[in-house]
């Protein structure tokens, strides 16, 4: 009789686990990791384009050394700060990452503004191609960020709503992930002077 009750309790517990959200939370956690991987891939594409862009500009605007140095340094800093799926829940790590990416974007904006002062550079096919690729990459980055944030919203909701929240507090202890937010520098439009 005890064995029968124990087996019945096990069956009830297993059926209860199917509605507890465990699998849903695991699936959502993996979706966040995949979305973050896509953000990193698009950011890497931008970082890969920068050396070619800097070298092209160097040929025409060698006396713009400060701008070229700023871009190179911003790229180096952006490559040093890495986020892993485990640190996506750390607000400080996410803020440091976003700040480095914002500095990179700001330095690139200054570089492109410098290019406006050099008609020969603007006419250079390599520069135009690189600029076009960079614009496309920036669009991809924006889409990847949006998709990441949408995935984080689903994940965070799944670990905070009932009955998943109970399962999470008892079994998983998953922390909410941080959203990718606009950098403080993004609050103001860049000033370009000619």
Backbone as numpy.savetxt, mean C-alpha at the origin, in Angstrom:
# Nx Ny Nz CAx CAy CAz Cx Cy Cz
-23.39 -44.80 26.98 -24.21 -43.61 26.98 -23.34 -42.34 26.98
-22.26 -42.36 27.81 -21.37 -41.20 27.87 -20.67 -40.97 26.53
-20.28 -42.07 25.89 -19.64 -41.96 24.58 -20.59 -41.36 23.55
-21.82 -41.77 23.60 -22.83 -41.27 22.68 -23.03 -39.77 22.90
-23.10 -39.34 24.15 -23.26 -37.91 24.47 -22.03 -37.12 24.03
-20.85 -37.69 24.25 -19.61 -37.01 23.84 -19.55 -36.88 22.33
-19.92 -37.91 21.60 -19.94 -37.87 20.14 -20.96 -36.86 19.65
-22.13 -36.85 20.28 -23.16 -35.89 19.92 -22.70 -34.46 20.19
-22.04 -34.25 21.32 -21.52 -32.91 21.66 -20.47 -32.49 20.64
-19.64 -33.41 20.19 -18.62 -33.12 19.19 -19.26 -32.74 17.86
-20.28 -33.46 17.45 -20.98 -33.15 16.21 -21.63 -31.78 16.30
-22.28 -31.49 17.42 -22.92 -30.19 17.62 -21.87 -29.08 17.58
-20.73 -29.31 18.23 -19.66 -28.31 18.25 -19.12 -28.07 16.84
-18.94 -29.14 16.07 -18.44 -28.98 14.70 -19.43 -28.21 13.83
-20.71 -28.52 13.98 -21.71 -27.76 13.22 -21.77 -26.32 13.70
-21.57 -26.11 14.98 -21.56 -24.75 15.51 -20.39 -23.94 14.98
-19.26 -24.59 14.77 -18.08 -23.89 14.25 -18.27 -23.41 12.81
-19.12 -24.12 12.07 -19.33 -23.70 10.68 -20.02 -22.35 10.59
-20.77 -21.97 11.60 -21.47 -20.69 11.61 -20.78 -19.64 12.48
-19.58 -19.95 12.96 -18.92 -19.03 13.89 -18.06 -17.99 13.17
-17.88 -18.15 11.88 -17.12 -17.18 11.11 -15.63 -17.44 11.03
-15.16 -18.54 11.58 -13.73 -18.84 11.58 -13.17 -18.82 10.16
-13.80 -19.58 9.27 -13.31 -19.64 7.89 -13.43 -18.30 7.18
-14.49 -17.58 7.46 -14.68 -16.26 6.85 -13.55 -15.31 7.26
-13.21 -15.32 8.53 -12.14 -14.43 9.01 -10.79 -14.82 8.41
-10.55 -16.12 8.29 -9.30 -16.57 7.69 -9.23 -16.15 6.21
-10.34 -16.29 5.51 -10.41 -15.89 4.11 -10.19 -14.39 3.96
-10.81 -13.62 4.83 -10.65 -12.16 4.77 -9.23 -11.74 5.12
-8.61 -12.43 6.06 -7.22 -12.13 6.41 -6.31 -12.39 5.21
-6.53 -13.47 4.52 -5.74 -13.77 3.32 -5.99 -12.75 2.21
-7.23 -12.28 2.10 -7.55 -11.26 1.09 -6.81 -9.96 1.39
-6.69 -9.60 2.66 -5.94 -8.39 3.04 -4.47 -8.56 2.65
-3.92 -9.72 2.94 -2.52 -9.98 2.59 -2.31 -9.89 1.08
-3.23 -10.45 0.32 -3.11 -10.40 -1.14 -3.24 -8.96 -1.65
-4.18 -8.22 -1.10 -4.37 -6.83 -1.52 -3.13 -6.00 -1.17
-2.53 -6.26 -0.01 -1.31 -5.54 0.35 -0.17 -5.91 -0.60
-0.11 -7.16 -0.99 0.90 -7.59 -1.97 0.75 -6.82 -3.28
-0.49 -6.57 -3.68 -0.72 -5.79 -4.90 -0.28 -4.34 -4.73
-0.50 -3.76 -3.55 -0.02 -2.40 -3.29 1.50 -2.37 -3.41
2.15 -3.33 -2.77 3.62 -3.38 -2.81 4.14 -3.55 -4.23
3.47 -4.38 -5.01 3.91 -4.60 -6.39 3.83 -3.32 -7.22
2.76 -2.56 -7.06 2.63 -1.33 -7.83 3.60 -0.27 -7.33
3.85 -0.23 -6.02 4.84 0.72 -5.50 6.24 0.35 -6.01
6.52 -0.93 -6.10 7.82 -1.37 -6.62 7.97 -0.97 -8.08
6.90 -1.03 -8.84 6.96 -0.62 -10.24 7.38 0.85 -10.33
6.81 1.69 -9.46 7.19 3.10 -9.44 8.67 3.24 -9.09
9.09 2.52 -8.07 10.50 2.60 -7.66 11.44 2.14 -8.76
11.02 1.18 -9.56 11.85 0.70 -10.66 11.97 1.72 -11.79
10.95 2.55 -11.97 10.98 3.56 -13.03 11.85 4.76 -12.67
11.99 5.04 -11.40 12.65 6.27 -10.96 14.10 6.39 -11.43
14.95 5.37 -11.31 16.33 5.56 -11.77 16.43 5.96 -13.25
15.59 5.37 -14.08 15.60 5.73 -15.51 15.15 7.17 -15.72
14.14 7.57 -14.98 13.64 8.94 -15.08 14.71 9.93 -14.62
15.36 9.64 -13.51 16.41 10.52 -12.99 17.55 10.62 -14.00
17.98 9.51 -14.56 19.08 9.53 -15.52 18.71 10.34 -16.77
17.49 10.23 -17.22 17.05 10.99 -18.39 17.06 12.48 -18.09
16.57 12.86 -16.92 16.54 14.27 -16.55 17.96 14.79 -16.35
18.83 13.97 -15.79 20.22 14.38 -15.54 20.89 14.88 -16.81
20.62 14.24 -17.90 21.24 14.62 -19.16 20.88 16.03 -19.60
19.73 16.49 -19.22 19.27 17.81 -19.65 19.37 18.86 -18.55
19.27 18.44 -17.32 19.17 19.39 -16.22 20.20 19.08 -15.14
21.45 19.01 -15.54 22.49 18.60 -14.60 22.64 19.57 -13.43
22.28 20.84 -13.61 22.41 21.79 -12.51 21.23 21.74 -11.54
20.30 20.86 -11.75 19.18 20.65 -10.82 19.54 19.53 -9.85
20.77 19.56 -9.38 21.30 18.48 -8.55 20.47 18.26 -7.28
20.02 19.33 -6.63 19.25 19.19 -5.39 17.98 18.37 -5.60
17.29 18.64 -6.68 16.05 17.90 -6.97 16.35 16.44 -7.28
17.39 16.22 -8.07 17.74 14.84 -8.42 18.18 14.06 -7.18
18.93 14.72 -6.31 19.37 14.08 -5.06 18.17 13.78 -4.17
17.22 14.70 -4.09 16.03 14.50 -3.25 15.23 13.29 -3.73
15.12 13.14 -5.04 14.38 12.00 -5.58 15.11 10.70 -5.25
16.40 10.69 -5.43 17.18 9.49 -5.15 17.12 9.12 -3.68
17.22 10.12 -2.80 17.15 9.85 -1.36 15.75 9.39 -0.94
14.73 9.99 -1.52 13.36 9.58 -1.19 13.12 8.14 -1.64
13.65 7.78 -2.79 13.52 6.40 -3.29 14.22 5.44 -2.33
15.43 5.80 -1.90 16.17 4.94 -0.99 15.41 4.74 0.32
14.85 5.82 0.85 14.09 5.72 2.10 12.84 4.87 1.92
12.18 5.06 0.80 10.95 4.29 0.54 11.23 2.80 0.43
12.41 2.43 -0.07 12.73 1.01 -0.19 13.15 0.41 1.14
13.53 1.23 2.11 13.98 0.73 3.41 12.81 0.37 4.33
11.70 1.05 4.16 10.55 0.81 5.05 9.64 -0.23 4.41
9.55 -1.37 5.05 8.72 -2.47 4.54 7.65 -2.79 5.57
6.49 -3.11 5.07 5.41 -3.60 5.92 5.15 -5.05 5.54
4.94 -5.86 6.54 4.59 -7.25 6.32 3.11 -7.42 6.68
2.50 -8.51 6.26 1.10 -8.72 6.66 0.91 -8.68 8.18
1.94 -9.06 8.93 1.84 -9.04 10.38 1.86 -7.62 10.94
2.52 -6.69 10.26 2.61 -5.32 10.78 1.54 -4.39 10.22
0.63 -4.93 9.43 -0.44 -4.10 8.88 -1.40 -3.61 9.96
-1.36 -4.23 11.12 -2.22 -3.80 12.22 -1.53 -2.76 13.10
-0.27 -2.43 12.80 0.50 -1.48 13.61 0.36 -0.06 13.03
-0.35 0.83 13.74 -0.56 2.19 13.20 0.74 2.95 12.98
1.73 2.76 13.85 3.00 3.47 13.70 3.77 3.00 12.47
3.79 1.70 12.25 4.47 1.16 11.08 3.80 1.64 9.80
2.46 1.63 9.79 1.73 2.10 8.61 1.98 3.58 8.37
2.01 4.37 9.44 2.26 5.82 9.30 3.64 6.09 8.75
4.65 5.36 9.23 6.02 5.54 8.73 6.11 5.15 7.26
5.44 4.07 6.88 5.44 3.63 5.49 4.78 4.67 4.60
3.62 5.15 5.03 2.89 6.15 4.24 3.68 7.45 4.13
4.39 7.84 5.18 5.18 9.05 5.14 6.31 8.91 4.11
6.98 7.77 4.10 8.05 7.56 3.13 7.50 7.57 1.70
6.34 6.97 1.50 5.74 6.97 0.17 5.31 8.39 -0.23
4.81 9.15 0.73 4.43 10.54 0.45 5.63 11.38 0.07
6.75 11.18 0.75 7.97 11.90 0.40 8.44 11.52 -0.99
8.30 10.25 -1.33 8.68 9.79 -2.66 7.82 10.47 -3.72
6.54 10.51 -3.48 5.62 11.12 -4.43 5.88 12.62 -4.56
6.17 13.28 -3.45 6.48 14.71 -3.47 7.75 14.99 -4.25
8.78 14.18 -4.03 10.03 14.36 -4.76 9.83 14.14 -6.26
9.03 13.17 -6.62 8.73 12.93 -8.03 7.99 14.12 -8.65
7.08 14.68 -7.90 6.34 15.85 -8.40 7.30 17.01 -8.67
8.26 17.21 -7.76 9.25 18.28 -7.97 10.10 18.00 -9.19
10.46 16.73 -9.38 11.27 16.37 -10.55 10.51 16.65 -11.84
9.25 16.30 -11.87 8.46 16.53 -13.08 8.23 18.03 -13.30
8.15 18.79 -12.20 8.02 20.25 -12.33 9.29 20.85 -12.91
10.43 20.33 -12.49 11.72 20.79 -13.04 11.77 20.53 -14.53
11.26 19.39 -14.93 11.29 19.02 -16.34 10.53 20.03 -17.20
9.54 20.68 -16.63 8.78 21.68 -17.39 9.65 22.85 -17.83
10.76 23.09 -17.13 11.66 24.19 -17.48 12.59 23.85 -18.63
12.55 22.64 -19.11 13.48 22.19 -20.15 12.70 21.65 -21.35
12.42 22.52 -22.32 11.64 22.08 -23.48 12.26 20.90 -24.23
13.59 20.87 -24.28 14.24 19.75 -24.97 13.97 18.44 -24.24
13.97 18.50 -22.91 13.69 17.31 -22.11 12.26 16.85 -22.34
11.33 17.80 -22.31 9.92 17.45 -22.52 9.70 16.82 -23.89
10.55 17.21 -24.85 10.41 16.67 -26.21 11.10 15.32 -26.36
11.96 14.95 -25.42 12.70 13.70 -25.50 11.74 12.51 -25.39
11.82 11.60 -26.35 10.91 10.46 -26.40 11.06 9.56 -25.17
12.30 9.33 -24.73 12.51 8.50 -23.54 11.84 9.12 -22.32
11.99 10.44 -22.17 11.37 11.11 -21.03 9.86 11.01 -21.11
9.31 11.25 -22.28 7.85 11.17 -22.44 7.34 9.77 -22.14
8.08 8.76 -22.63 7.68 7.37 -22.35 7.72 7.07 -20.85
8.80 7.50 -20.19 8.92 7.26 -18.76 7.84 8.01 -17.98
7.58 9.24 -18.39 6.54 10.03 -17.72 5.18 9.35 -17.89
4.92 8.85 -19.09 3.66 8.15 -19.35 3.56 6.89 -18.47
4.65 6.13 -18.39 4.65 4.93 -17.56 4.44 5.29 -16.09
5.06 6.37 -15.67 4.91 6.80 -14.27 3.48 7.23 -13.97
2.86 7.94 -14.90 1.46 8.32 -14.71 0.56 7.10 -14.60
0.80 6.13 -15.49 0.02 4.89 -15.43 0.24 4.14 -14.13
1.49 4.15 -13.67 1.81 3.48 -12.42 1.14 4.17 -11.24
1.12 5.49 -11.24 0.45 6.22 -10.16 -1.04 5.86 -10.14
-1.64 5.71 -11.30 -3.05 5.29 -11.35 -3.21 3.89 -10.78
-2.28 2.99 -11.12 -2.33 1.63 -10.59 -2.18 1.63 -9.07
-1.28 2.47 -8.57 -1.08 2.57 -7.13 -2.37 3.01 -6.46
-3.02 4.00 -7.03 -4.27 4.48 -6.46 -5.34 3.39 -6.43
-5.45 2.64 -7.50 -6.43 1.54 -7.56 -6.08 0.47 -6.52
-4.79 0.13 -6.43 -4.37 -0.90 -5.46 -4.65 -0.44 -4.03
-4.42 0.84 -3.74 -4.71 1.36 -2.41 -6.20 1.27 -2.10
-7.02 1.65 -3.07 -8.47 1.60 -2.87 -8.93 0.17 -2.63
-8.42 -0.76 -3.41 -8.81 -2.17 -3.23 -8.33 -2.70 -1.89
-7.13 -2.30 -1.49 -6.62 -2.70 -0.18 -7.55 -2.19 0.92
-7.92 -0.93 0.85 -8.80 -0.36 1.88 -10.16 -1.04 1.91
-10.69 -1.39 0.74 -11.96 -2.10 0.69 -11.83 -3.47 1.35
-10.72 -4.14 1.10 -10.48 -5.46 1.68 -10.31 -5.35 3.19
-9.61 -4.31 3.64 -9.44 -4.08 5.09 -10.79 -3.83 5.74
-11.66 -3.10 5.07 -12.98 -2.82 5.62 -13.75 -4.13 5.84
-13.72 -5.00 4.84 -14.42 -6.29 4.97 -13.81 -7.11 6.10
-12.48 -7.17 6.13 -11.79 -7.92 7.19 -12.11 -7.38 8.57
-11.93 -6.06 8.75 -12.18 -5.46 10.06 -13.63 -5.68 10.50
-14.55 -5.57 9.57 -15.96 -5.83 9.90 -16.17 -7.28 10.31
-15.49 -8.19 9.62 -15.71 -9.61 9.92 -15.18 -10.00 11.29
-14.13 -9.34 11.78 -13.62 -9.71 13.10 -14.32 -8.97 14.23
-15.12 -7.97 13.88 -15.76 -7.16 14.92 -17.26 -7.42 15.05
-17.87 -8.13 14.10 -19.31 -8.36 14.16 -19.62 -9.73 14.77
-20.80 -9.83 15.35 -21.25 -11.06 15.99 -21.68 -12.05 14.93
-21.42 -13.31 15.02 -20.77 -14.07 16.08 -19.25 -14.17 15.89
-18.74 -13.63 14.78 -17.30 -13.73 14.50 -16.47 -13.11 15.62
-16.97 -12.03 16.21 -16.20 -11.37 17.26 -15.96 -12.31 18.45
-16.92 -13.16 18.73 -16.74 -14.12 19.82 -15.69 -15.16 19.45
-15.79 -15.67 18.25 -14.81 -16.65 17.78 -13.42 -16.03 17.78
-13.33 -14.81 17.31 -12.03 -14.13 17.27 -11.46 -13.96 18.67
-12.29 -13.52 19.61 -11.78 -13.29 20.97 -11.39 -14.59 21.67
-12.05 -15.71 21.32 -11.75 -16.97 21.98 -10.64 -17.76 21.28
-10.59 -17.69 19.95 -9.66 -18.57 19.22 -8.53 -17.85 18.48
-8.86 -16.80 17.80 -7.91 -16.24 16.84 -7.11 -15.04 17.34
-7.77 -14.13 17.99 -7.15 -12.89 18.47 -6.57 -12.06 17.33
-7.34 -11.94 16.25 -6.92 -11.14 15.10 -7.14 -9.66 15.42
-6.15 -8.85 15.08 -6.24 -7.41 15.31 -6.74 -6.72 14.04
-7.45 -5.61 14.19 -7.88 -4.86 13.01 -6.66 -4.37 12.24
-6.76 -4.34 10.92 -5.69 -3.84 10.06 -5.85 -2.35 9.88
-4.75 -1.68 9.57 -4.75 -0.24 9.33 -5.13 0.05 7.88
-5.87 1.12 7.69 -6.20 1.58 6.34 -5.01 2.35 5.77
-4.91 2.37 4.47 -3.91 3.19 3.80 -4.51 4.58 3.67
-3.94 5.53 4.39 -4.50 6.88 4.44 -3.63 7.83 3.64
-4.19 8.96 3.29 -3.44 9.99 2.58 -2.37 10.56 3.50
-1.22 10.82 2.92 -0.13 11.44 3.66 -0.49 12.89 3.96
0.08 13.45 5.03 -0.18 14.85 5.37 0.15 15.79 4.22
1.19 15.46 3.47 1.58 16.31 2.33 0.49 16.33 1.26
-0.34 15.31 1.22 -1.40 15.23 0.21 -2.54 16.20 0.50
-2.56 16.80 1.69 -3.61 17.73 2.05 -3.47 19.04 1.30
-2.29 19.33 0.78 -2.04 20.56 0.04 -1.57 20.21 -1.36
-2.08 20.94 -2.32 -1.66 20.72 -3.70 -0.24 21.25 -3.86
0.61 20.52 -4.62 1.97 21.01 -4.83 1.97 22.32 -5.61
2.91 23.20 -5.25 3.03 24.49 -5.93 4.10 24.38 -7.00
3.72 24.68 -8.21 4.64 24.63 -9.34 4.81 26.04 -9.86
6.06 26.47 -9.96 6.35 27.81 -10.46 7.22 27.72 -11.69
6.92 28.54 -12.67 7.74 28.57 -13.89 8.33 29.94 -14.07
